[in-house]
Amino acid sequence: MFGKLDRKRAYEVARSALRTGAISDMQRALKGLPDTGEKANDLRRRLEAALEKTPPGSTHLRKRGTEAMCLSDGLEFSFRIGSTRTPSVFDVRHVGARVTIVLNSEHPFVRRLEASGEWASPAVLTLLAGWARFELEQPDGRLSSQAADARTDWGRAVRRLLDADPKFGDG
Amino acid sequence: MFGKLDRKRAYEVARSALRTGAISDMQRALKGLPDTGEKANDLRRRLEAALEKTPPGSTHLRKRGTEAMCLSDGLEFSFRIGSTRTPSVFDVRHVGARVTIVLNSEHPFVRRLEASGEWASPAVLTLLAGWARFELEQPDGRLSSQAADARTDWGRAVRRLLDADPKFGDG
């Protein structure tokens, strides 16, 4: 699955990893970049410098009230419930390798999660963090806004499901 | 939130609802379509005919081993774990108002859900069913494949999170 990347893809992954700070992507890119060439050498130097600065490994989730955070693959994910003023289930914000996922306190899905006391379940956080990672790996511009638009429309669809059946999925 | 639709949007929602069979969308479209005009009258007749045939209301989730199903808003969602031969966490298939969501048995996220014995938790099923509804509301063609591509890349991102930290999100 994660064999050597072809060259074109290695350049893409290198640029994306420099933007996101994901350790595994930096390592994959380093393996896939060609051994010579000015562009490859420049990216290689920047990746190696970034890897040196990146905190290693991962930490388990720490919860504190309506906040939770964990470090994984060099990315720091923090989750909190808050007002997003959007139709989405969650919003994604990031500054470098710090990814903040705000669960929309006005969305019926999030209200239900909160009421269940399990808003920070591993399954939900993993799905949302995976989406956030996908979204922030999109190059800026058209692809990035397409991903954000999909998240918004997804949030609308979840709301319509819950409007029709507030206990959707309950046994 | 769900006030009267503007005309252009009412036509779109009408066509999407005829494709998906979602009761609430049929009702919204009927309210938003103009009172006169051949195209509007034709859609109105087809929506009314479809509403008459649609089973009412919703049923709670019924689980049986690795299968679960529920009816919501005229859509029949069934969930099962199976082989999808894709990088996605789940695949979406639909025939009319029957939506089948196959959770990819080879994806580490699904393996972990299975191992936890909670693969059919309301939160996870609601997020996936909402996504499926979003995806099947896309008109065929470019938008539809963009949504499916996003689902695939999302699945890859979740896999990379779990490769880096198999217990991501655990307390």
XYZ file of C-alpha atoms in Angstrom:
342
model
C 0.000 0.000 0.000
C 2.753 2.435 0.930
C 5.487 1.306 -1.438
C 7.774 3.731 -3.206
C 5.954 6.662 -4.770
C 6.366 7.476 -8.425
C 8.230 10.729 -9.045
C 5.347 13.009 -9.875
C 3.428 11.844 -6.826
C 6.563 12.199 -4.636
C 6.762 15.912 -5.481
C 3.063 16.341 -4.632
C 3.373 14.462 -1.356
C 6.513 16.444 -0.457
C 4.709 19.765 -0.934
C 1.628 18.611 0.910
C 3.733 17.249 3.808
C 5.623 20.535 4.127
C 2.268 22.263 4.423
C 0.695 19.813 6.896
C 3.715 18.551 8.815
C 2.650 14.884 8.628
C 5.709 12.803 9.527
C 4.765 9.701 7.546
C 4.202 11.768 4.404
C 7.596 13.470 4.788
C 9.235 10.075 5.063
C 7.365 8.689 2.054
C 8.269 11.742 -0.015
C 11.956 11.478 0.914
C 11.996 7.885 -0.306
C 10.284 8.745 -3.587
C 12.115 11.908 -4.667
C 14.809 11.419 -7.340
C 18.422 11.425 -6.099
C 19.524 14.332 -8.256
C 18.120 17.586 -9.578
C 17.878 21.027 -8.054
C 14.147 20.890 -7.285
C 14.398 17.477 -5.645
C 17.449 18.502 -3.596
C 15.725 21.642 -2.392
C 12.613 19.716 -1.311
C 14.795 17.069 0.331
C 16.601 19.696 2.414
C 13.326 21.305 3.479
C 11.801 17.931 4.396
C 14.833 16.941 6.452
C 14.803 20.266 8.287
C 11.070 19.918 8.989
C 11.491 16.346 10.243
C 14.123 17.480 12.724
C 11.779 20.054 14.200
C 8.739 17.757 14.390
C 7.793 16.274 17.755
C 7.976 12.479 17.526
C 5.344 9.794 17.905
C 1.822 10.186 19.125
C 0.005 10.757 22.370
C -3.263 9.339 23.529
C -6.327 11.469 23.621
C -6.560 13.890 26.508
C -10.072 15.030 27.309
C -11.025 18.044 29.359
C -14.720 18.956 29.386
C -15.674 19.838 25.834
C -12.086 19.776 24.590
C -9.867 16.921 23.550
C -6.494 16.744 21.856
C -4.007 14.235 20.600
C -0.806 14.172 18.617
C -0.541 11.728 15.765
C 2.012 11.480 12.998
C 3.366 14.932 13.839
C -0.069 16.524 13.568
C -1.690 17.998 16.639
C -5.433 17.471 16.519
C -7.622 19.357 18.880
C -11.357 18.913 19.072
C -13.883 21.135 20.712
C -17.578 21.881 20.627
C -18.379 25.436 19.644
C -20.384 27.723 17.458
C -19.381 27.559 13.790
C -22.281 29.474 12.196
C -22.237 26.991 9.299
C -24.515 24.089 8.289
C -21.606 21.633 8.705
C -21.322 19.030 11.451
C -17.792 20.310 12.024
C -15.383 22.921 10.772
C -11.689 22.432 10.113
C -9.086 25.075 10.853
C -5.375 24.673 10.771
C -2.236 26.625 11.393
C 0.719 24.571 10.222
C 0.602 21.179 11.906
C -2.073 22.270 14.392
C -5.468 21.094 13.251
C -8.533 22.310 15.093
C -11.823 20.540 14.570
C -14.798 22.467 15.906
C -17.944 20.398 16.316
C -20.893 22.645 15.543
C -22.849 23.065 18.769
C -25.945 24.068 16.783
C -26.022 20.916 14.657
C -28.514 18.232 15.792
C -25.864 15.537 15.312
C -23.512 17.263 17.740
C -26.319 18.020 20.203
C -27.169 14.338 20.222
C -23.508 13.349 20.714
C -23.238 15.784 23.614
C -26.426 14.466 25.197
C -25.085 10.897 24.939
C -21.960 11.967 26.841
C -19.841 10.312 24.135
C -19.028 13.231 21.912
C -15.339 12.277 21.912
C -15.708 8.611 20.948
C -12.666 7.210 19.134
C -14.755 6.239 16.088
C -16.253 9.688 15.562
C -12.989 11.527 16.239
C -11.103 9.245 13.838
C -13.602 9.799 11.022
C -13.525 13.567 11.515
C -9.744 13.774 11.906
C -9.345 11.675 8.757
C -11.618 14.059 6.897
C -9.688 17.056 8.248
C -6.462 15.503 7.063
C -7.930 14.868 3.625
C -9.190 18.437 3.463
C -5.959 20.061 4.487
C -3.998 17.987 2.012
C -5.895 19.605 -0.853
C -3.896 22.300 -2.602
C -5.368 25.746 -2.005
C -7.936 26.925 -4.482
C -10.560 24.934 -6.350
C -9.877 21.507 -4.803
C -9.729 22.940 -1.318
C -13.058 24.696 -1.651
C -14.657 21.628 -3.248
C -13.714 19.621 -0.167
C -15.097 22.292 2.170
C -18.295 22.461 0.109
C -18.698 18.683 0.337
C -18.345 18.934 4.129
C -21.071 21.596 4.195
C -23.485 19.588 2.039
C -22.732 16.470 4.069
C -23.694 18.428 7.205
C -26.969 19.472 5.566
C -27.744 15.865 4.635
C -27.074 14.671 8.198
C -29.386 17.375 9.487
C -32.183 16.319 7.145
C -31.793 12.697 8.277
C -32.095 13.732 11.906
C -34.960 16.134 11.221
C -36.863 13.201 9.695
C -35.826 10.765 12.439
C -34.145 12.274 15.534
C -33.152 8.783 16.718
C -31.668 7.630 13.407
C -29.474 4.580 13.923
C -30.763 3.805 17.407
C -31.447 0.156 18.149
C -33.695 26.653 7.806
C -36.236 24.807 5.712
C -38.399 27.699 4.601
C -39.781 27.968 1.105
C -37.261 27.194 -1.620
C -36.552 29.654 -4.377
C -37.763 28.468 -7.791
C -34.504 27.329 -9.296
C -33.650 25.343 -6.197
C -37.179 23.864 -6.086
C -36.676 22.337 -9.549
C -33.328 20.878 -8.464
C -34.733 19.452 -5.245
C -37.732 18.009 -7.135
C -35.472 16.137 -9.573
C -33.161 14.932 -6.826
C -36.111 13.764 -4.698
C -37.605 11.824 -7.621
C -34.257 10.061 -7.950
C -33.731 9.351 -4.251
C -37.291 9.018 -2.957
C -36.676 11.225 0.103
C -40.087 12.189 1.469
C -39.057 15.474 3.068
C -37.415 16.644 -0.162
C -40.535 15.810 -2.168
C -42.605 17.857 0.258
C -40.172 20.795 0.176
C -40.108 20.723 -3.622
C -43.913 20.678 -3.842
C -44.089 23.804 -1.685
C -41.441 25.620 -3.727
C -42.512 24.863 -7.309
C -44.428 27.637 -9.079
C -48.201 27.146 -9.361
C -48.308 27.279 -13.131
C -46.195 26.180 -16.084
C -45.943 22.880 -17.899
C -42.613 21.818 -16.394
C -43.727 22.609 -12.852
C -47.065 20.828 -13.330
C -45.347 17.744 -14.692
C -42.906 17.605 -11.764
C -45.765 18.210 -9.339
C -47.721 15.244 -10.751
C -44.679 12.973 -10.576
C -43.874 14.053 -7.010
C -47.450 13.462 -5.879
C -47.488 10.026 -7.496
C -44.165 9.140 -5.860
C -45.350 10.333 -2.431
C -48.387 8.071 -2.685
C -46.200 5.034 -3.291
C -43.644 5.815 -0.579
C -43.833 3.905 2.697
C -44.431 6.354 5.547
C -42.372 7.311 8.568
C -39.284 5.644 9.852
C -38.314 2.472 11.685
C -35.693 1.972 14.311
C -32.497 0.215 13.464
C -32.715 -3.543 13.222
C -29.415 -5.332 13.685
C -28.633 -8.900 12.722
C -24.985 -9.968 12.975
C -23.044 -7.818 10.527
C -26.164 -6.307 8.974
C -28.395 -3.472 10.069
C -31.184 -1.582 8.393
C -33.571 1.249 9.018
C -36.095 3.278 7.134
C -35.923 7.037 7.391
C -37.661 9.712 5.380
C -38.730 7.147 2.769
C -35.156 5.954 2.254
C -34.231 2.425 3.226
C -30.687 2.334 4.557
C -28.969 -0.963 4.962
C -25.499 -1.337 6.409
C -23.230 -4.318 6.207
C -19.583 -5.198 6.553
C -18.086 -6.656 3.413
C -15.272 -6.568 0.931
C -15.286 -3.449 -1.246
C -11.842 -3.743 -2.875
C -11.456 0.053 -2.527
C -9.391 2.298 -0.198
C -12.617 3.812 1.213
C -13.960 3.250 4.704
C -17.329 2.500 3.077
C -18.938 2.230 -0.308
C -22.351 3.563 -1.257
C -24.694 1.751 -3.612
C -28.263 2.550 -4.323
C -31.175 1.321 -6.351
C -33.946 3.875 -6.169
C -34.736 4.577 -2.511
C -32.705 1.586 -1.288
C -29.316 2.723 -0.105
C -26.706 0.128 0.766
C -23.656 1.157 2.735
C -20.911 -1.446 2.735
C -18.280 -0.951 5.429
C -14.959 -2.081 4.008
C -13.883 -5.142 5.988
C -10.278 -4.597 4.917
C -10.054 -1.036 6.238
C -8.340 -0.645 9.636
C -11.099 1.705 10.805
C -13.759 -0.937 10.166
C -11.647 -3.712 11.679
C -11.319 -1.635 14.811
C -15.061 -0.927 14.911
C -15.767 -4.637 14.518
C -13.320 -5.541 17.269
C -15.003 -3.026 19.599
C -18.357 -4.745 18.995
C -19.875 -1.333 18.240
C -19.685 -1.190 14.486
C -23.337 -0.149 14.270
C -23.236 2.771 16.716
C -25.840 5.460 16.005
C -23.172 8.155 15.632
C -21.141 6.297 13.014
C -24.193 5.106 11.073
C -25.666 8.614 11.049
C -22.461 10.169 9.716
C -22.162 7.532 6.983
C -25.854 7.602 6.044
C -25.677 11.394 5.835
C -22.694 11.133 3.532
C -24.498 8.524 1.405
C -27.474 10.825 1.112
C -25.238 13.723 0.102
C -23.517 11.537 -2.476
C -26.665 10.179 -4.044
C -28.157 13.650 -4.307
C -25.373 14.675 -6.667
C -26.474 14.691 -10.293
C -24.749 11.947 -12.294
C -21.491 12.880 -13.930
C -18.767 15.164 -12.690
C -20.276 16.110 -9.317
C -21.151 12.526 -8.550
C -17.631 11.283 -9.224
C -16.101 14.182 -7.286
C -18.072 13.068 -4.239
C -17.031 9.444 -4.672
C -13.401 10.542 -5.102
C -13.569 12.568 -1.892
C -14.889 9.489 -0.079
C -11.945 7.466 -1.412
C -9.332 10.050 -0.399
C -10.992 10.429 3.001
C -10.643 6.644 3.442
C -6.952 6.871 2.577
C -6.439 9.668 5.102
C -8.183 7.678 7.854
C -5.951 4.713 7.040
C -2.811 6.829 7.313
C -3.964 8.176 10.703
C -4.488 4.641 11.979
C -1.241 3.359 10.451
C 0.582 6.064 12.426
C -1.459 5.503 15.599
C -3.685 2.384 15.670
C -5.415 3.652 18.813
C -6.105 7.160 17.503
C -8.756 8.876 19.616
C -8.538 6.412 22.504
C -8.554 7.938 25.967
